[in-house]
Structure formats: C-alpha cells, structure tokens
Coordinates of C-alpha atoms in Angstrom, one line a residue:
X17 CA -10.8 -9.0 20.2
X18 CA -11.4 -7.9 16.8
X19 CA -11.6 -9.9 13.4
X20 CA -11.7 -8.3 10.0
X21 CA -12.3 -10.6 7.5
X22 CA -13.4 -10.3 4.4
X23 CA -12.3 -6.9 4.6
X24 CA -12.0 -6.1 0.8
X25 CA -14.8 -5.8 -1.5
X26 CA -15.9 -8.7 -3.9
X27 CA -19.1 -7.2 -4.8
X28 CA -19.2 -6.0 -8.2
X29 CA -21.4 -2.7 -7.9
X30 CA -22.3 0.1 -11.0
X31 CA -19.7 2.5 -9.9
X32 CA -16.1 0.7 -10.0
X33 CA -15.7 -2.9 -11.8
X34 CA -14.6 -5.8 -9.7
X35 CA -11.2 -5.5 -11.6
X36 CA -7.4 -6.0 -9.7
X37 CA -6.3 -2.4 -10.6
X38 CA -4.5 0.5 -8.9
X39 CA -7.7 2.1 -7.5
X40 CA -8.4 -1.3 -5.4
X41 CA -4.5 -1.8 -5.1
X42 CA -4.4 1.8 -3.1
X43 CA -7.7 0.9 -0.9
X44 CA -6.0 -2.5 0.0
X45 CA -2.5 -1.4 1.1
X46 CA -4.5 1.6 2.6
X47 CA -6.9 -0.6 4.7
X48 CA -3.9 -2.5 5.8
X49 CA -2.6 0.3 7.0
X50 CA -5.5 1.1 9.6
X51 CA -6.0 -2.4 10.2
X52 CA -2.7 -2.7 11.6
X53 CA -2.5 0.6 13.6
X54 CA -5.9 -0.5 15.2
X55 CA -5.5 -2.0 18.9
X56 CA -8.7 -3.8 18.8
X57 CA -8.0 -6.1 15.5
X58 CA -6.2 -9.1 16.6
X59 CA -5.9 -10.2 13.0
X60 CA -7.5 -9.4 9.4
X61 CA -8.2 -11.9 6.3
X62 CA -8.2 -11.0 3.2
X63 CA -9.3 -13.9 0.6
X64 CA -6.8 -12.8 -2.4
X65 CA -6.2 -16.1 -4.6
X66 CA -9.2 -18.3 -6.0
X67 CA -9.3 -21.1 -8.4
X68 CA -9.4 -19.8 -11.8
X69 CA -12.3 -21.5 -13.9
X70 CA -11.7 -18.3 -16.5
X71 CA -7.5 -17.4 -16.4
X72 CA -8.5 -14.3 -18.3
X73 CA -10.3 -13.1 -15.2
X74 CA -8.3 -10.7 -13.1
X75 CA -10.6 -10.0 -10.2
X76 CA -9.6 -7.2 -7.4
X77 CA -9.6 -9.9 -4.7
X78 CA -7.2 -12.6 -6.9
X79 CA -3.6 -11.7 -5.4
X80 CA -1.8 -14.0 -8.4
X81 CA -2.7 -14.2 -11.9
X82 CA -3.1 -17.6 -13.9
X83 CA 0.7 -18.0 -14.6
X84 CA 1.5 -16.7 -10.4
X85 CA 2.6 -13.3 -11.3
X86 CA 1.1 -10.6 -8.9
X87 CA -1.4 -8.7 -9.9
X88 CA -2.1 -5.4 -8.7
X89 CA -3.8 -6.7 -5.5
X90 CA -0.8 -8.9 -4.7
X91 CA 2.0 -5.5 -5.3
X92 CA -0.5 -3.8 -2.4
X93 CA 0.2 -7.2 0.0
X94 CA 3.5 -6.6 -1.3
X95 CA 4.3 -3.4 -0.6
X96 CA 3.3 -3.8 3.1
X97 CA 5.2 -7.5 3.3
X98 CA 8.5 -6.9 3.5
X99 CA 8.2 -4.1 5.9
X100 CA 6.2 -6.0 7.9
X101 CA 8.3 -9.3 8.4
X102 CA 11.2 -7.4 10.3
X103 CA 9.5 -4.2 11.4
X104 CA 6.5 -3.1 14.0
X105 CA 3.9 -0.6 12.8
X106 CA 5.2 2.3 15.2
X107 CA 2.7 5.8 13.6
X108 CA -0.2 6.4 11.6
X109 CA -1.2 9.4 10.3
X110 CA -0.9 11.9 7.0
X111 CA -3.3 13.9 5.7
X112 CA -6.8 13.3 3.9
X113 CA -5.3 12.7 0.1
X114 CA -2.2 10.7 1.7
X115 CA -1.9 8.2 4.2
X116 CA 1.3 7.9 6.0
X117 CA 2.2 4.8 8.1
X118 CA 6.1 4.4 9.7
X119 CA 7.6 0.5 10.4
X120 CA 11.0 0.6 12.8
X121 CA 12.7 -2.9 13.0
X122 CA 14.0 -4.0 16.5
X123 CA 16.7 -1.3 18.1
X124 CA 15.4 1.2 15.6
X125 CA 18.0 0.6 13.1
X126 CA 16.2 1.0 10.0
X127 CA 12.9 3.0 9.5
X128 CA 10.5 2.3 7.2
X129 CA 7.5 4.7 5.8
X130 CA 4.8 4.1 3.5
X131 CA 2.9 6.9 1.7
X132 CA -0.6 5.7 0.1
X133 CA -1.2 8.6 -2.2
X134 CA -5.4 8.5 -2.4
X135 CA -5.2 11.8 -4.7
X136 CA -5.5 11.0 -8.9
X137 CA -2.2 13.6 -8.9
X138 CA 1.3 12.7 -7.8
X139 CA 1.9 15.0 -4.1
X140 CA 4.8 16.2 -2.8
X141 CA 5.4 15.0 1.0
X142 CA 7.2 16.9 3.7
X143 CA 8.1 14.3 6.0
X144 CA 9.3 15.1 9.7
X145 CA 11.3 13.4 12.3
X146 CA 11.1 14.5 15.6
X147 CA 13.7 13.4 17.8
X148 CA 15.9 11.1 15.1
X149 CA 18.3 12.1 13.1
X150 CA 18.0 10.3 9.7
X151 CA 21.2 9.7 8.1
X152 CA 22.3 8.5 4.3
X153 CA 19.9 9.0 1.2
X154 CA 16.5 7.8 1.2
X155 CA 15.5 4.5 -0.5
X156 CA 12.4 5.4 -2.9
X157 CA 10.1 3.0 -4.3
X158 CA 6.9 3.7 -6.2
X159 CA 3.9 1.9 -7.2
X160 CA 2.4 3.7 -10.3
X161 CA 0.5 3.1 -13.4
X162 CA -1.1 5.3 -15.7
X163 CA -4.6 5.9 -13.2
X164 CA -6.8 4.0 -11.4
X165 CA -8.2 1.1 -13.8
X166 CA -4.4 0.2 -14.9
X167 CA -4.2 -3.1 -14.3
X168 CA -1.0 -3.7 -14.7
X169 CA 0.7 -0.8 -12.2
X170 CA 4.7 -1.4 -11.9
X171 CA 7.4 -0.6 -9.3
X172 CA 9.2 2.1 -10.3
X173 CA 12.7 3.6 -8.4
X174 CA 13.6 7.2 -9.4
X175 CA 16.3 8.1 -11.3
X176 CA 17.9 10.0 -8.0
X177 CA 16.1 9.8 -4.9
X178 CA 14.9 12.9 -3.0
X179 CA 17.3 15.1 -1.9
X180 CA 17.3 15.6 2.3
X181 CA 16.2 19.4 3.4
X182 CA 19.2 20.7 5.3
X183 CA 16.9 21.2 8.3
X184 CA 17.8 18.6 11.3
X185 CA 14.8 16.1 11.7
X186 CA 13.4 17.0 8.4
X187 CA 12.7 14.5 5.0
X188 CA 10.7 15.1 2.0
X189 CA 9.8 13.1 -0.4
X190 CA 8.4 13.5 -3.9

C-alpha cells in the first residue's frame, strides 16, 4: 500500500517562486500521470485550495482563486479529471521531453491520450496505435501560456485539428 500525500511542493525555494503557473501546472498533471500508472499507490493527496488571508496570493498548491476560478494548478487537476471519471489509465510512456499517458473508457469505445510537453518549445508527436484502428478526426486540446511563470495559461483548440497519416495504426499530433 502506498500513499502520496503531499505530493506537490509548497516550499518556496531560491530557484522557482511558490507561484500557480504553467511550470508547476506541467509537474502536477505530470506527477499525476505516474502516480496513477504506479501499482503500489493506492491513492495520492494533493492539498490544492486553502483559506485565503491575502486573495492576491496565487500560490502553486491553491487549485481556485479568491473569486473560484481555476488557476493554473486547478487546469492541471483539470485536464486529468474528465478523463479520469469515465476512463482507466491503460499506458504510460513518451519520451524524456514529453510524457504520454492513454485513458480507454469501458468496451474501448473512446480513447483518450494526454501529452505533458516538459520541453520550453512546442514538439511534434507521432503517436502509434498498435492493434486499433482509430477512426474520425482527433479532438485536440491545449493548455498553453506564454512560458513557464504565466500564470494565467488558457485552453486553446486549434483552428483544424491534426490531420491522420494515411498509415493504418498511425496518429500524430502537433
């Protein structure tokens, strides 16, 4: 039986501010990720609201802001929410600049991936599926902000999403 709790930083140390921004955003959903693809972690805690004595304060572990709005800490628990309430966390892997984590919901009907992009540049992502056929376009949605330190990152939906690679079993995603 494992137990992660307390899992995300507080501590306000000399090389990144205790700020709710897109760098901690990405090391949240991130660390969900693993959390979840671990066997031996029967659950994980993350404190993410707090009373706010100072409503100017927008610390990395506060998941709402003083008027309920999300901050960037709350998109990350977002982002991995509604995947999670109808889906199973099925694969894990990716490469060292992106992680890649895949959700299924019972019978397989819909997939689900999530790509944490740790790089400061956008990547381009070949995506494979071995042994499905994925059928229809792609549904793309993007957390992005201007770097790191933005503290107010948005959802973002391309224009047109990424068009399929005529290969069978083959995706890729910009």
């Amino acid at each position: 039986l494992g137990i992660a709790a307390g899992a995300f930083t507080k501590a306000k140390t000399k090389l990144w501010d205790n700020v709710a921004d897109l760098g901690h955003a990405v090391v949240l959903a991130d660390l969900i990720g693993k959390i979840l693809w671990e066997p031996k972690f029967e659950m994980a805690l993350v404190w993410n609201t707090r009373w706010f004595s100072k409503p100017e304060e927008n610390l990395n572990w506060n998941a709402v802001d003083a008027r309920n709005g999300l901050t960037a800490t709350g998109l990350a628990l977002k982002a991995w929410k509604g995947p999670l309430a109808r889906s199973q966390l099925l694969w894990s892997q990716g490469s060292p600049l992106v992680g890649a984590y895949a959700l299924a919901n019972a019978g397989g009907a819909g997939l689900c991936l999530i790509l944490i992009n740790r790089d400061l540049q956008a990547r381009p992502v070949e995506v494979e599926f071995r042994g499905a056929r994925p059928s229809g376009t792609p549904a793309v949605t993007v957390l992005r902000g201007t770097g790191p330190e933005d503290t107010n990152p948005q959802w973002w939906i391309p224009p047109s999403p990424p068009t399929p690679v005529p290969t069978p079993g083959h995706q890729t995603v910009g």
